[in-house]
Amino acid sequence: MAGGVAGDIAETLRRVVGGEVRFDSYSRHLFSRDASMYAIEPIGVVFPRDADDVAAVVSTAADFGVPVLPRGAGTSLAGQTVGHAIVMDLSRHMSRIIEIDAGQRVARVQPGVVQEQLNLAAAPHGLMFGPDTSTSNRATLGGMIGNNSAGSQSVRYGMTIDHVRELDVVLSDASRSRFGPLTEAERLSRAASPTLDGTICRELPQLAERHREAIATGFPRFWRQSGGYRLDRLGDSDGLDLATFVVGSEGTLITVVEATVQLVPSPRYRVIAVGHFRSVPAAIEATEDALACQPAAVELLDRTILELSRQKIEYQALGSILNDNPDALLFVTFFGDTLDEAVAGLDRLDESWRAHGHGYHMLRAVQAAEQAALLKVRQAGLGLLMAASSGGRRPLAFVEDTAVEPARLASYARRFKEILDARGLTAGFYGHCSVGCLHIRPFVDLTAPGQPELMRAVAEEVRDLVLEYGGVNSSEHGDGLARSEFNRRVFGDALYGAMQETKRLFDPGNRMNPGKIVNAPAMTDNLRDVALPVPRPLTTRLHFDVPGGMRGAADRCMNIGLCRKTATGVMCPSYMATRDEEHSTRGRANALVKALSMADPRAALGDERLHGILDLCLECKACKSECPLGVDMAALKSEALAAYHDKHGVPLRSRVFGSIRALNRMGSAAFPLSNLAGGWRPARLLAERWLGVTSARPLPQFQRQDLRRWFRGRQAAASPGAAASPGAAASPGAAASPGAAASPGAAAGLGAASPGSQGELIFLADSFTTFTEPSAGRAAIELLELAGWQVRFEGAGCCGRASLSKGLVDQARRMAAGLAGRLGDAAARGVPIVGVEPSCLLTLRDEYLALLPGDPRARAVAAATRLPEELLVEAIADGRLVLPPDNAVSGHRVLFHGHCHQKALAGTAATMALLRSIPGADVSEVDAGCCGMAGSFGFEAEHYELSMSIGELRLFPAVRAEAEDTIIAATGVSCRQQIAHGTGRPARHPLEIVQQALLSPSLAQRT
């Protein structure tokens, strides 16, 4: 479209719409993609605030003769939510639950309400929304209505169409209507109106009557149908139910602005059987026996997904509970009003499978904690499969939505595999065996010659196989661009003609998401990978160890949208607070793909619009673990920032924060004047004006005795005249023996271990706690010494974390090279490296490999890096460290919040195990996401409000809900600062709490 016309449309929309209107090239690019293999750039994007905005957009589009396209989370796998149209993102503002009527078991919601959001709100009433998609933590109700989504429990609850009662809609002429069941008298009354609604009520029954025979014979006999227009539903009653009729119409007929949906009772108890099988066919063969036991779901996972889950911290728990090495698993879920009733289902299944020789092991997951790992991997199946992509070779969703009667599934799956084998294609197998739906995604490289044609040939063969078996071609993911072309063949000429008439009736101007369901382009048009330009050469400072370098790292994102979840996990904190697509990991990755596809990618990385999109990334690294594809946005942002600085120069604030160790060292040396200056309001206002450091947040307080001075003093006490300089690492033999050091811990009666019984250990004195919270470092060193380690203190320089976060990659590399040079030899000998600040310590494990690729010292340092909690848990297990039953923490509740980098790169299991080893302590971990502080991010004036908003999402309320005597624990220094500022509650490093547990209660009171 000509720029002038698009500009006129945008200007008009800004006058009539209350929500944001974005027609810039980056916004158009972000909404050109969904979770499918397609990409079509839209005309522009609007974020409506209400139904009036939606009507104004549709009206404006009609005035300019352009299409409109309603969109939810953009997780569509068939390409429903991409098109050359004005895209309406209904997920950002129209996400309110209007009412839950527990008595009637219904809910009124706006289309942007997420399924999980509704379930959480309905849970106190003992209710939930029945269809259970694997994308439940980001799929919107509007999107589910558009696709007629189903999910794992559809064998019990059916599809979305079975739960929709009424819909408030905007029609193609921008008029409003309410769709729902109409009696014949009501229909006739509305049919008399000279409106589009009246025309629909008058002519739709006539259309159905004219095509009665085609409707009766053209639809597949299998019930799990999400393709085409549901003309078969028009004969279900004496009246007319327009609400259920438009379910599954993919925004091609109407736009939903409000929905009334039925809720179902939540199961009181859920148990899961995990059947282990030596092959996928063997697992499928066991499905019929499972269905005979009346389960709520039967789900298949194959070896491909199981192996991928073992490679990521977020999903590794499943592998640890499996028996042997299965080629396939069947998850069979049973519900019950009592636990005994639910478990009885497991007993019936076990007996049946044993009698018929199905599987070699059945794992029982009865408690919710036992089920968590199972459900997490099952829901991440698509993303984990996508993670197996290599270069342009991806598992593509073009034949993954077929379904046949479960009794015929085993035979169908064998025939399906024969089609793939004949073409030399491999695929991952998973899905809903309970309803005969397998999500089979062949690996195809669409950029290779002949591969799009191969994909089409396979799709046609599978389509014909489905018809042979009496199945459906679209069973829950809809038609979109992937399957709409085949609808004439699937439904027959007569029924397809009736569907074309339906489209003309509702949308005479063909402006409602055209090209889907009927009158579609070829399935091989608009392919995303084919259209992407060959990347231009780009030399990067960081090493991106994937095909395609930096663009390949960004293009790993397949838009499945897990970064849009809002109620669990860490990824993505800024999206959780803003609900803005461009501030999700997916949005940033797609923006980078656009920049890195330009003729001069380095210049494009310096673009101000791109910089704004990347700016709110907190570099929490959650995407590296929670994103099944492992998109590392923190590394991508660092590289992009470096290129931005090349073009615009390095801001003073970035230089200051990038040299935080020197700054903190000076602050410590100037104690107490530095603390006085930091609290002096005129100085704070000046810092805000000139550096952009907010005056609203307290600055860290420097300590009289920083960690370096403390360690030097205890060395001097142990070996008079032999104290090492705090700025230099002691030689392996120079550190004082644990038993001889006159440390505060020893003086307090903590005891000692035999000198050097575990060997040498390097303690990394980070740039933060060393100067502002040395008590955490002291606790770590004393505990490790008690566990038998000989501590070598490394306090000579910065790890480079702060520099890297500011895009000062060259500076970070120099710091990394210096530290790796000092520690590399010891690390190569197997000497562990520990520290109390996860962001600094884990920089050695992660970023050093990208900063210093090919450097054996960096590899050795990365391999040697360990959390101190890991070593202390081992010491407790070995009996080298004993926590007394009568201790200062016993009887207290401990609430633990893990640092984001720890969660992403090491996990929090060791920290939780260590805290739970304290006798008498009641320990729990809060799922509160990111604290919002993220090092310097929360100190930056323009980010302060967002930082606090992120904390208010889950962390602050969780802390405030605790009793006053609850001990708050957090591994990150930024986390502790944020908790104190946001809640007024002090938070302590877990190692300080463990150290306290070594003291007697009376001694703890005195200290």
mmCIF file of N, CA and C in Angstrom, residues 3-60:
data_model
loop_
_atom_site.group_PDB
_atom_site.id
_atom_site.type_symbol
_atom_site.label_atom_id
_atom_site.label_comp_id
_atom_site.label_asym_id
_atom_site.label_seq_id
_atom_site.Cartn_x
_atom_site.Cartn_y
_atom_site.Cartn_z
ATOM 1 N N GLY A 3 2.500 4.717 0.799
ATOM 2 C CA GLY A 3 2.713 5.304 2.110
ATOM 3 C C GLY A 3 1.731 6.407 2.433
ATOM 4 N N GLY A 4 1.317 7.179 1.415
ATOM 5 C CA GLY A 4 0.385 8.262 1.665
ATOM 6 C C GLY A 4 -0.972 7.767 2.123
ATOM 7 N N VAL A 5 -1.463 6.705 1.499
ATOM 8 C CA VAL A 5 -2.755 6.137 1.895
ATOM 9 C C VAL A 5 -2.676 5.563 3.305
ATOM 10 N N ALA A 6 -1.590 4.826 3.579
ATOM 11 C CA ALA A 6 -1.420 4.261 4.922
ATOM 12 C C ALA A 6 -1.351 5.370 5.961
ATOM 13 N N GLY A 7 -0.675 6.460 5.613
ATOM 14 C CA GLY A 7 -0.605 7.583 6.534
ATOM 15 C C GLY A 7 -1.967 8.195 6.793
ATOM 16 N N ASP A 8 -2.786 8.285 5.740
ATOM 17 C CA ASP A 8 -4.137 8.822 5.917
ATOM 18 C C ASP A 8 -4.974 7.916 6.815
ATOM 19 N N ILE A 9 -4.827 6.601 6.621
ATOM 20 C CA ILE A 9 -5.562 5.657 7.470
ATOM 21 C C ILE A 9 -5.131 5.816 8.919
ATOM 22 N N ALA A 10 -3.823 5.893 9.141
ATOM 23 C CA ALA A 10 -3.309 6.024 10.502
ATOM 24 C C ALA A 10 -3.801 7.312 11.150
ATOM 25 N N GLU A 11 -3.780 8.407 10.398
ATOM 26 C CA GLU A 11 -4.223 9.697 10.939
ATOM 27 C C GLU A 11 -5.707 9.643 11.299
ATOM 28 N N THR A 12 -6.492 9.023 10.438
ATOM 29 C CA THR A 12 -7.929 8.897 10.716
ATOM 30 C C THR A 12 -8.157 8.049 11.959
ATOM 31 N N LEU A 13 -7.451 6.941 12.062
ATOM 32 C CA LEU A 13 -7.632 6.055 13.214
ATOM 33 C C LEU A 13 -7.256 6.753 14.512
ATOM 34 N N ARG A 14 -6.220 7.547 14.499
ATOM 35 C CA ARG A 14 -5.810 8.247 15.732
ATOM 36 C C ARG A 14 -6.878 9.238 16.196
ATOM 37 N N ARG A 15 -7.696 9.713 15.265
ATOM 38 C CA ARG A 15 -8.775 10.640 15.649
ATOM 39 C C ARG A 15 -9.970 9.914 16.254
ATOM 40 N N VAL A 16 -10.195 8.664 15.841
ATOM 41 C CA VAL A 16 -11.447 7.991 16.235
ATOM 42 C C VAL A 16 -11.245 6.849 17.223
ATOM 43 N N VAL A 17 -9.978 6.491 17.505
ATOM 44 C CA VAL A 17 -9.704 5.336 18.369
ATOM 45 C C VAL A 17 -9.002 5.809 19.635
ATOM 46 N N GLY A 18 -9.410 5.269 20.779
ATOM 47 C CA GLY A 18 -8.769 5.629 22.039
ATOM 48 C C GLY A 18 -7.486 4.882 22.307
ATOM 49 N N GLY A 19 -7.342 3.699 21.695
ATOM 50 C CA GLY A 19 -6.131 2.908 21.888
ATOM 51 C C GLY A 19 -5.006 3.361 20.981
ATOM 52 N N GLU A 20 -3.839 2.726 21.149
ATOM 53 C CA GLU A 20 -2.661 3.097 20.376
ATOM 54 C C GLU A 20 -2.828 2.693 18.911
ATOM 55 N N VAL A 21 -2.243 3.487 18.042
ATOM 56 C CA VAL A 21 -2.222 3.215 16.599
ATOM 57 C C VAL A 21 -0.770 3.253 16.152
ATOM 58 N N ARG A 22 -0.289 2.149 15.585
ATOM 59 C CA ARG A 22 1.111 2.057 15.175
ATOM 60 C C ARG A 22 1.192 1.564 13.729
ATOM 61 N N PHE A 23 1.763 2.402 12.893
ATOM 62 C CA PHE A 23 1.932 2.043 11.486
ATOM 63 C C PHE A 23 3.403 2.049 11.087
ATOM 64 N N ASP A 24 4.315 2.145 12.045
ATOM 65 C CA ASP A 24 5.736 2.153 11.718
ATOM 66 C C ASP A 24 6.171 0.772 11.237
ATOM 67 N N SER A 25 7.320 0.731 10.591
ATOM 68 C CA SER A 25 7.753 -0.510 9.941
ATOM 69 C C SER A 25 8.033 -1.616 10.948
ATOM 70 N N TYR A 26 8.549 -1.277 12.124
ATOM 71 C CA TYR A 26 8.826 -2.331 13.108
ATOM 72 C C TYR A 26 7.531 -2.926 13.653
ATOM 73 N N SER A 27 6.556 -2.091 13.955
ATOM 74 C CA SER A 27 5.285 -2.635 14.448
ATOM 75 C C SER A 27 4.636 -3.522 13.399
ATOM 76 N N ARG A 28 4.685 -3.090 12.150
ATOM 77 C CA ARG A 28 4.100 -3.920 11.092
ATOM 78 C C ARG A 28 4.839 -5.257 10.998
ATOM 79 N N HIS A 29 6.145 -5.226 11.150
ATOM 80 C CA HIS A 29 6.904 -6.474 11.073
ATOM 81 C C HIS A 29 6.544 -7.410 12.229
ATOM 82 N N LEU A 30 6.425 -6.860 13.444
ATOM 83 C CA LEU A 30 6.135 -7.718 14.596
ATOM 84 C C LEU A 30 4.810 -8.441 14.436
ATOM 85 N N PHE A 31 3.854 -7.784 13.786
ATOM 86 C CA PHE A 31 2.532 -8.398 13.623
ATOM 87 C C PHE A 31 2.370 -9.068 12.264
ATOM 88 N N SER A 32 3.476 -9.218 11.548
ATOM 89 C CA SER A 32 3.430 -9.958 10.284
ATOM 90 C C SER A 32 3.552 -11.455 10.518
ATOM 91 N N ARG A 33 3.817 -11.852 11.758
ATOM 92 C CA ARG A 33 4.083 -13.259 12.064
ATOM 93 C C ARG A 33 3.178 -13.751 13.179
ATOM 94 N N ASP A 34 2.898 -15.019 13.165
ATOM 95 C CA ASP A 34 2.311 -15.704 14.309
ATOM 96 C C ASP A 34 3.106 -16.991 14.497
ATOM 97 N N ALA A 35 2.549 -17.988 15.154
ATOM 98 C CA ALA A 35 3.313 -19.204 15.429
ATOM 99 C C ALA A 35 3.331 -20.161 14.238
ATOM 100 N N SER A 36 2.862 -19.714 13.101
ATOM 101 C CA SER A 36 2.837 -20.553 11.911
ATOM 102 C C SER A 36 4.097 -20.341 11.087
ATOM 103 N N MET A 37 4.116 -20.935 9.905
ATOM 104 C CA MET A 37 5.261 -20.807 8.997
ATOM 105 C C MET A 37 5.067 -19.662 8.009
ATOM 106 N N TYR A 38 4.081 -18.792 8.274
ATOM 107 C CA TYR A 38 3.742 -17.732 7.334
ATOM 108 C C TYR A 38 4.125 -16.352 7.857
ATOM 109 N N ALA A 39 4.248 -15.406 6.934
ATOM 110 C CA ALA A 39 4.482 -14.005 7.279
ATOM 111 C C ALA A 39 3.868 -13.126 6.206
ATOM 112 N N ILE A 40 2.994 -12.197 6.620
ATOM 113 C CA ILE A 40 2.412 -11.194 5.726
ATOM 114 C C ILE A 40 2.406 -9.881 6.495
ATOM 115 N N GLU A 41 3.007 -8.859 5.924
ATOM 116 C CA GLU A 41 3.071 -7.585 6.625
ATOM 117 C C GLU A 41 1.714 -6.900 6.600
ATOM 118 N N PRO A 42 1.212 -6.476 7.768
ATOM 119 C CA PRO A 42 -0.086 -5.798 7.806
ATOM 120 C C PRO A 42 0.038 -4.340 7.368
ATOM 121 N N ILE A 43 -1.095 -3.701 7.202
ATOM 122 C CA ILE A 43 -1.123 -2.279 6.865
ATOM 123 C C ILE A 43 -0.714 -1.450 8.075
ATOM 124 N N GLY A 44 -1.161 -1.868 9.234
ATOM 125 C CA GLY A 44 -0.852 -1.188 10.482
ATOM 126 C C GLY A 44 -1.459 -1.961 11.631
ATOM 127 N N VAL A 45 -1.220 -1.486 12.841
ATOM 128 C CA VAL A 45 -1.673 -2.190 14.040
ATOM 129 C C VAL A 45 -2.390 -1.202 14.953
ATOM 130 N N VAL A 46 -3.520 -1.638 15.499
ATOM 131 C CA VAL A 46 -4.287 -0.847 16.454
ATOM 132 C C VAL A 46 -4.501 -1.689 17.705
ATOM 133 N N PHE A 47 -4.465 -1.040 18.861
ATOM 134 C CA PHE A 47 -4.691 -1.711 20.145
ATOM 135 C C PHE A 47 -5.983 -1.154 20.746
ATOM 136 N N PRO A 48 -7.144 -1.673 20.341
ATOM 137 C CA PRO A 48 -8.414 -1.104 20.806
ATOM 138 C C PRO A 48 -8.563 -1.216 22.326
ATOM 139 N N ARG A 49 -9.216 -0.199 22.895
ATOM 140 C CA ARG A 49 -9.471 -0.216 24.331
ATOM 141 C C ARG A 49 -10.855 -0.764 24.663
ATOM 142 N N ASP A 50 -11.758 -0.749 23.709
ATOM 143 C CA ASP A 50 -13.122 -1.218 23.978
ATOM 144 C C ASP A 50 -13.821 -1.543 22.663
ATOM 145 N N ALA A 51 -15.083 -1.933 22.801
ATOM 146 C CA ALA A 51 -15.857 -2.322 21.616
ATOM 147 C C ALA A 51 -16.057 -1.143 20.677
ATOM 148 N N ASP A 52 -16.178 0.061 21.219
ATOM 149 C CA ASP A 52 -16.329 1.236 20.358
ATOM 150 C C ASP A 52 -15.102 1.425 19.485
ATOM 151 N N ASP A 53 -13.919 1.191 20.043
ATOM 152 C CA ASP A 53 -12.700 1.283 19.245
ATOM 153 C C ASP A 53 -12.713 0.258 18.115
ATOM 154 N N VAL A 54 -13.155 -0.958 18.425
ATOM 155 C CA VAL A 54 -13.199 -2.004 17.396
ATOM 156 C C VAL A 54 -14.126 -1.573 16.266
ATOM 157 N N ALA A 55 -15.289 -1.063 16.620
ATOM 158 C CA ALA A 55 -16.236 -0.620 15.599
ATOM 159 C C ALA A 55 -15.644 0.521 14.771
ATOM 160 N N ALA A 56 -14.905 1.421 15.420
ATOM 161 C CA ALA A 56 -14.294 2.547 14.706
ATOM 162 C C ALA A 56 -13.233 2.055 13.726
ATOM 163 N N VAL A 57 -12.477 1.034 14.107
ATOM 164 C CA VAL A 57 -11.472 0.479 13.207
ATOM 165 C C VAL A 57 -12.148 -0.156 12.005
ATOM 166 N N VAL A 58 -13.185 -0.959 12.244
ATOM 167 C CA VAL A 58 -13.875 -1.627 11.144
ATOM 168 C C VAL A 58 -14.512 -0.598 10.207
ATOM 169 N N SER A 59 -15.073 0.462 10.776
ATOM 170 C CA SER A 59 -15.683 1.502 9.966
ATOM 171 C C SER A 59 -14.640 2.237 9.129
ATOM 172 N N THR A 60 -13.513 2.567 9.751
ATOM 173 C CA THR A 60 -12.446 3.257 9.018
ATOM 174 C C THR A 60 -11.911 2.376 7.899
#
